[in-house]
Amino acid sequence: MPPVSRALLVLVLVLGLAVSMKSAQGARLRRRSARLDLDPAVTLQIGRAASAIANTSLSPWTYRESRVESRLPRRIFHAVCLTSGCLSLRGGAEDAAMEAKPIYHQVLVLHKISKKRSGSRRRKRYGFRLGTEVISVGCTCVRPSVVPQPPHAGLF
């Protein structure tokens, strides 16, 4: 199975969607759908663990919601670093010798697109286009990047 088809199948399983796909050769792949029921208790535990890590990190962060109604998932949370420097191990004051930087991750999303129907005014039909988005998932401490400047002789 091509990588894009495999990725779409994973999204279908996770999101519980019925999706039809075509391969690059144009042959219609078998239509499959599956529903994944998540245990809310497990989701709550994951949320608590992520929050605990964000609050106890030397580069703490919070989450900002991004909502796009035509995207699946509709809600994606992005990490936002709370400090520009990192917290010191002694006393917790911000240390400017290190920088807090976001950690990025690319995720697969589906974008809902309207399909044109010839002469029919019944229910609208929609399709999904596979896409990716880069999101920040947390923050980490890094050494500041220093770009050495060449010596400038005779500037003045």
PDB file of C-alpha atoms in Angstrom:
ATOM      1  CA  MET A   1       0.000   0.000   0.000  1.00  0.00           C
ATOM      2  CA  PRO A   2       1.418   3.466  -0.872  1.00  0.00           C
ATOM      3  CA  PRO A   3       2.500   5.628   2.141  1.00  0.00           C
ATOM      4  CA  VAL A   4      -0.288   8.196   1.597  1.00  0.00           C
ATOM      5  CA  SER A   5      -2.921   5.444   1.491  1.00  0.00           C
ATOM      6  CA  ARG A   6      -1.469   3.926   4.654  1.00  0.00           C
ATOM      7  CA  ALA A   7      -1.517   7.330   6.369  1.00  0.00           C
ATOM      8  CA  LEU A   8      -5.109   7.947   5.279  1.00  0.00           C
ATOM      9  CA  LEU A   9      -6.111   4.520   6.558  1.00  0.00           C
ATOM     10  CA  VAL A  10      -4.605   5.402   9.947  1.00  0.00           C
ATOM     11  CA  LEU A  11      -6.629   8.638   9.999  1.00  0.00           C
ATOM     12  CA  VAL A  12      -9.746   6.699   9.029  1.00  0.00           C
ATOM     13  CA  LEU A  13      -9.196   4.313  11.922  1.00  0.00           C
ATOM     14  CA  VAL A  14      -8.468   7.090  14.410  1.00  0.00           C
ATOM     15  CA  LEU A  15     -11.257   9.432  13.315  1.00  0.00           C
ATOM     16  CA  GLY A  16     -13.884   6.787  12.513  1.00  0.00           C
ATOM     17  CA  LEU A  17     -14.569   8.078   8.998  1.00  0.00           C
ATOM     18  CA  ALA A  18     -15.806   6.305   5.910  1.00  0.00           C
ATOM     19  CA  VAL A  19     -13.488   7.373   3.093  1.00  0.00           C
ATOM     20  CA  SER A  20     -13.067   6.137  -0.464  1.00  0.00           C
ATOM     21  CA  MET A  21      -9.624   6.448  -2.026  1.00  0.00           C
ATOM     22  CA  LYS A  22      -8.097   6.102  -5.472  1.00  0.00           C
ATOM     23  CA  SER A  23      -4.597   4.853  -6.080  1.00  0.00           C
ATOM     24  CA  ALA A  24      -2.173   6.646  -8.381  1.00  0.00           C
ATOM     25  CA  GLN A  25      -3.200   4.273 -11.195  1.00  0.00           C
ATOM     26  CA  GLY A  26      -6.841   5.344 -10.805  1.00  0.00           C
ATOM     27  CA  ALA A  27      -8.209   1.996  -9.630  1.00  0.00           C
ATOM     28  CA  ARG A  28     -10.674   2.420  -6.779  1.00  0.00           C
ATOM     29  CA  LEU A  29      -9.437   0.897  -3.543  1.00  0.00           C
ATOM     30  CA  ARG A  30     -11.837  -1.075  -1.419  1.00  0.00           C
ATOM     31  CA  ARG A  31     -14.041   1.115   0.725  1.00  0.00           C
ATOM     32  CA  ARG A  32     -13.378   0.503   4.399  1.00  0.00           C
ATOM     33  CA  SER A  33     -14.377   2.234   7.555  1.00  0.00           C
ATOM     34  CA  ALA A  34     -13.732   1.551  11.189  1.00  0.00           C
ATOM     35  CA  ARG A  35     -14.831   3.233  14.358  1.00  0.00           C
ATOM     36  CA  LEU A  36     -12.414   3.757  17.207  1.00  0.00           C
ATOM     37  CA  ASP A  37     -14.002   4.270  20.600  1.00  0.00           C
ATOM     38  CA  LEU A  38     -11.650   5.953  23.033  1.00  0.00           C
ATOM     39  CA  ASP A  39     -12.009   5.438  26.754  1.00  0.00           C
ATOM     40  CA  PRO A  40     -12.457   8.977  28.201  1.00  0.00           C
ATOM     41  CA  ALA A  41     -10.656   7.942  31.407  1.00  0.00           C
ATOM     42  CA  VAL A  42      -7.488   7.200  29.411  1.00  0.00           C
ATOM     43  CA  THR A  43      -7.742  10.514  27.553  1.00  0.00           C
ATOM     44  CA  LEU A  44      -8.042  12.345  30.892  1.00  0.00           C
ATOM     45  CA  GLN A  45      -4.909  10.618  32.222  1.00  0.00           C
ATOM     46  CA  ILE A  46      -2.941  11.577  29.100  1.00  0.00           C
ATOM     47  CA  GLY A  47      -4.090  15.207  29.483  1.00  0.00           C
ATOM     48  CA  ARG A  48      -3.024  15.295  33.129  1.00  0.00           C
ATOM     49  CA  ALA A  49       0.398  13.797  32.359  1.00  0.00           C
ATOM     50  CA  ALA A  50       1.062  16.335  29.583  1.00  0.00           C
ATOM     51  CA  SER A  51       0.024  19.178  31.876  1.00  0.00           C
ATOM     52  CA  ALA A  52       2.314  17.927  34.663  1.00  0.00           C
ATOM     53  CA  ILE A  53       5.294  17.810  32.292  1.00  0.00           C
ATOM     54  CA  ALA A  54       4.533  21.298  30.944  1.00  0.00           C
ATOM     55  CA  ASN A  55       4.353  22.774  34.456  1.00  0.00           C
ATOM     56  CA  THR A  56       7.478  21.097  35.866  1.00  0.00           C
ATOM     57  CA  SER A  57       9.737  21.611  32.853  1.00  0.00           C
ATOM     58  CA  LEU A  58      12.717  23.993  32.946  1.00  0.00           C
ATOM     59  CA  SER A  59      11.095  25.566  29.886  1.00  0.00           C
ATOM     60  CA  PRO A  60       7.389  25.557  30.858  1.00  0.00           C
ATOM     61  CA  TRP A  61       4.628  25.918  28.302  1.00  0.00           C
ATOM     62  CA  THR A  62       0.885  26.193  27.982  1.00  0.00           C
ATOM     63  CA  TYR A  63      -1.440  25.150  25.162  1.00  0.00           C
ATOM     64  CA  ARG A  64      -3.296  27.353  22.675  1.00  0.00           C
ATOM     65  CA  GLU A  65      -6.255  25.942  20.748  1.00  0.00           C
ATOM     66  CA  SER A  66      -6.451  26.137  16.969  1.00  0.00           C
ATOM     67  CA  ARG A  67      -9.957  25.457  15.618  1.00  0.00           C
ATOM     68  CA  VAL A  68     -10.714  24.988  11.917  1.00  0.00           C
ATOM     69  CA  GLU A  69     -14.234  23.698  11.174  1.00  0.00           C
ATOM     70  CA  SER A  70     -13.276  22.247   7.779  1.00  0.00           C
ATOM     71  CA  ARG A  71     -10.343  20.249   9.201  1.00  0.00           C
ATOM     72  CA  LEU A  72     -10.311  16.901  10.953  1.00  0.00           C
ATOM     73  CA  PRO A  73      -9.447  16.999  13.758  1.00  0.00           C
ATOM     74  CA  ARG A  74     -11.221  20.338  14.175  1.00  0.00           C
ATOM     75  CA  ARG A  75      -9.287  21.226  17.331  1.00  0.00           C
ATOM     76  CA  ILE A  76      -5.492  21.029  17.566  1.00  0.00           C
ATOM     77  CA  PHE A  77      -3.562  22.330  20.545  1.00  0.00           C
ATOM     78  CA  HIS A  78      -0.205  24.086  20.061  1.00  0.00           C
ATOM     79  CA  ALA A  79       2.363  24.522  22.830  1.00  0.00           C
ATOM     80  CA  VAL A  80       3.428  28.101  23.628  1.00  0.00           C
ATOM     81  CA  CYS A  81       6.610  28.643  25.652  1.00  0.00           C
ATOM     82  CA  LEU A  82       5.957  30.739  28.783  1.00  0.00           C
ATOM     83  CA  THR A  83       9.523  32.032  29.143  1.00  0.00           C
ATOM     84  CA  SER A  84      12.232  33.140  26.734  1.00  0.00           C
ATOM     85  CA  GLY A  85      14.966  31.731  28.981  1.00  0.00           C
ATOM     86  CA  CYS A  86      14.991  28.523  31.010  1.00  0.00           C
ATOM     87  CA  LEU A  87      14.277  28.183  34.712  1.00  0.00           C
ATOM     88  CA  SER A  88      17.258  27.690  36.995  1.00  0.00           C
ATOM     89  CA  LEU A  89      17.553  24.477  38.995  1.00  0.00           C
ATOM     90  CA  ARG A  90      18.333  26.629  42.035  1.00  0.00           C
ATOM     91  CA  GLY A  91      15.479  28.882  42.955  1.00  0.00           C
ATOM     92  CA  GLY A  92      13.493  28.655  39.716  1.00  0.00           C
ATOM     93  CA  ALA A  93      14.472  32.113  38.433  1.00  0.00           C
ATOM     94  CA  GLU A  94      14.762  32.555  34.679  1.00  0.00           C
ATOM     95  CA  ASP A  95      18.304  31.963  33.387  1.00  0.00           C
ATOM     96  CA  ALA A  96      19.148  33.861  30.177  1.00  0.00           C
ATOM     97  CA  ALA A  97      22.159  31.601  29.506  1.00  0.00           C
ATOM     98  CA  MET A  98      19.745  29.087  27.946  1.00  0.00           C
ATOM     99  CA  GLU A  99      16.776  29.691  25.611  1.00  0.00           C
ATOM    100  CA  ALA A 100      13.331  28.100  25.680  1.00  0.00           C
ATOM    101  CA  LYS A 101      12.401  26.925  22.182  1.00  0.00           C
ATOM    102  CA  PRO A 102       9.330  25.093  20.871  1.00  0.00           C
ATOM    103  CA  ILE A 103       9.549  21.467  19.731  1.00  0.00           C
ATOM    104  CA  TYR A 104       7.781  20.938  16.394  1.00  0.00           C
ATOM    105  CA  HIS A 105       6.011  17.861  15.055  1.00  0.00           C
ATOM    106  CA  GLN A 106       4.281  17.292  11.715  1.00  0.00           C
ATOM    107  CA  VAL A 107       0.795  15.758  11.968  1.00  0.00           C
ATOM    108  CA  LEU A 108      -1.625  14.420   9.370  1.00  0.00           C
ATOM    109  CA  VAL A 109      -4.993  16.134   8.986  1.00  0.00           C
ATOM    110  CA  LEU A 110      -7.970  15.834   6.660  1.00  0.00           C
ATOM    111  CA  HIS A 111      -9.411  18.928   5.000  1.00  0.00           C
ATOM    112  CA  LYS A 112     -13.113  18.786   4.149  1.00  0.00           C
ATOM    113  CA  ILE A 113     -13.781  19.849   0.560  1.00  0.00           C
ATOM    114  CA  SER A 114     -17.132  20.285  -1.140  1.00  0.00           C
ATOM    115  CA  LYS A 115     -17.817  18.056  -4.146  1.00  0.00           C
ATOM    116  CA  LYS A 116     -19.760  19.506  -7.040  1.00  0.00           C
ATOM    117  CA  ARG A 117     -22.974  17.678  -7.931  1.00  0.00           C
ATOM    118  CA  SER A 118     -24.372  18.164 -11.388  1.00  0.00           C
ATOM    119  CA  GLY A 119     -27.996  19.362 -11.361  1.00  0.00           C
ATOM    120  CA  SER A 120     -28.786  18.027  -7.919  1.00  0.00           C
ATOM    121  CA  ARG A 121     -29.897  20.259  -5.056  1.00  0.00           C
ATOM    122  CA  ARG A 122     -30.121  17.556  -2.459  1.00  0.00           C
ATOM    123  CA  ARG A 123     -27.632  17.021   0.318  1.00  0.00           C
ATOM    124  CA  LYS A 124     -24.182  18.485  -0.201  1.00  0.00           C
ATOM    125  CA  ARG A 125     -21.429  15.942  -0.724  1.00  0.00           C
ATOM    126  CA  TYR A 126     -18.019  16.314   0.772  1.00  0.00           C
ATOM    127  CA  GLY A 127     -14.665  14.701   0.266  1.00  0.00           C
ATOM    128  CA  PHE A 128     -11.476  14.865   2.269  1.00  0.00           C
ATOM    129  CA  ARG A 129      -7.996  15.908   1.173  1.00  0.00           C
ATOM    130  CA  LEU A 130      -5.060  14.570   3.157  1.00  0.00           C
ATOM    131  CA  GLY A 131      -2.695  17.264   4.394  1.00  0.00           C
ATOM    132  CA  THR A 132      -0.113  17.967   7.052  1.00  0.00           C
ATOM    133  CA  GLU A 133       0.364  20.670   9.645  1.00  0.00           C
ATOM    134  CA  VAL A 134       3.388  21.479  11.756  1.00  0.00           C
ATOM    135  CA  ILE A 135       2.468  22.015  15.391  1.00  0.00           C
ATOM    136  CA  SER A 136       4.474  22.795  18.508  1.00  0.00           C
ATOM    137  CA  VAL A 137       4.113  19.994  21.063  1.00  0.00           C
ATOM    138  CA  GLY A 138       6.260  21.323  23.923  1.00  0.00           C
ATOM    139  CA  CYS A 139       9.286  23.444  24.753  1.00  0.00           C
ATOM    140  CA  THR A 140      12.886  22.593  25.514  1.00  0.00           C
ATOM    141  CA  CYS A 141      16.037  24.386  26.676  1.00  0.00           C
ATOM    142  CA  VAL A 142      18.780  25.025  24.139  1.00  0.00           C
ATOM    143  CA  ARG A 143      22.068  26.898  24.105  1.00  0.00           C
ATOM    144  CA  PRO A 144      21.700  30.274  22.410  1.00  0.00           C
ATOM    145  CA  SER A 145      22.842  30.205  18.811  1.00  0.00           C
ATOM    146  CA  VAL A 146      25.728  32.574  18.232  1.00  0.00           C
ATOM    147  CA  VAL A 147      26.657  33.555  14.704  1.00  0.00           C
ATOM    148  CA  PRO A 148      30.292  34.640  14.571  1.00  0.00           C
ATOM    149  CA  GLN A 149      30.837  37.868  12.698  1.00  0.00           C
ATOM    150  CA  PRO A 150      33.890  38.252  10.458  1.00  0.00           C
ATOM    151  CA  PRO A 151      36.297  40.964  11.592  1.00  0.00           C
ATOM    152  CA  HIS A 152      35.611  44.247   9.816  1.00  0.00           C
ATOM    153  CA  ALA A 153      38.902  46.009   9.241  1.00  0.00           C
ATOM    154  CA  GLY A 154      38.770  49.644   8.325  1.00  0.00           C
ATOM    155  CA  LEU A 155      35.105  50.362   9.183  1.00  0.00           C
ATOM    156  CA  PHE A 156      35.890  53.782  10.557  1.00  0.00           C
TER     157      PHE A 156
END
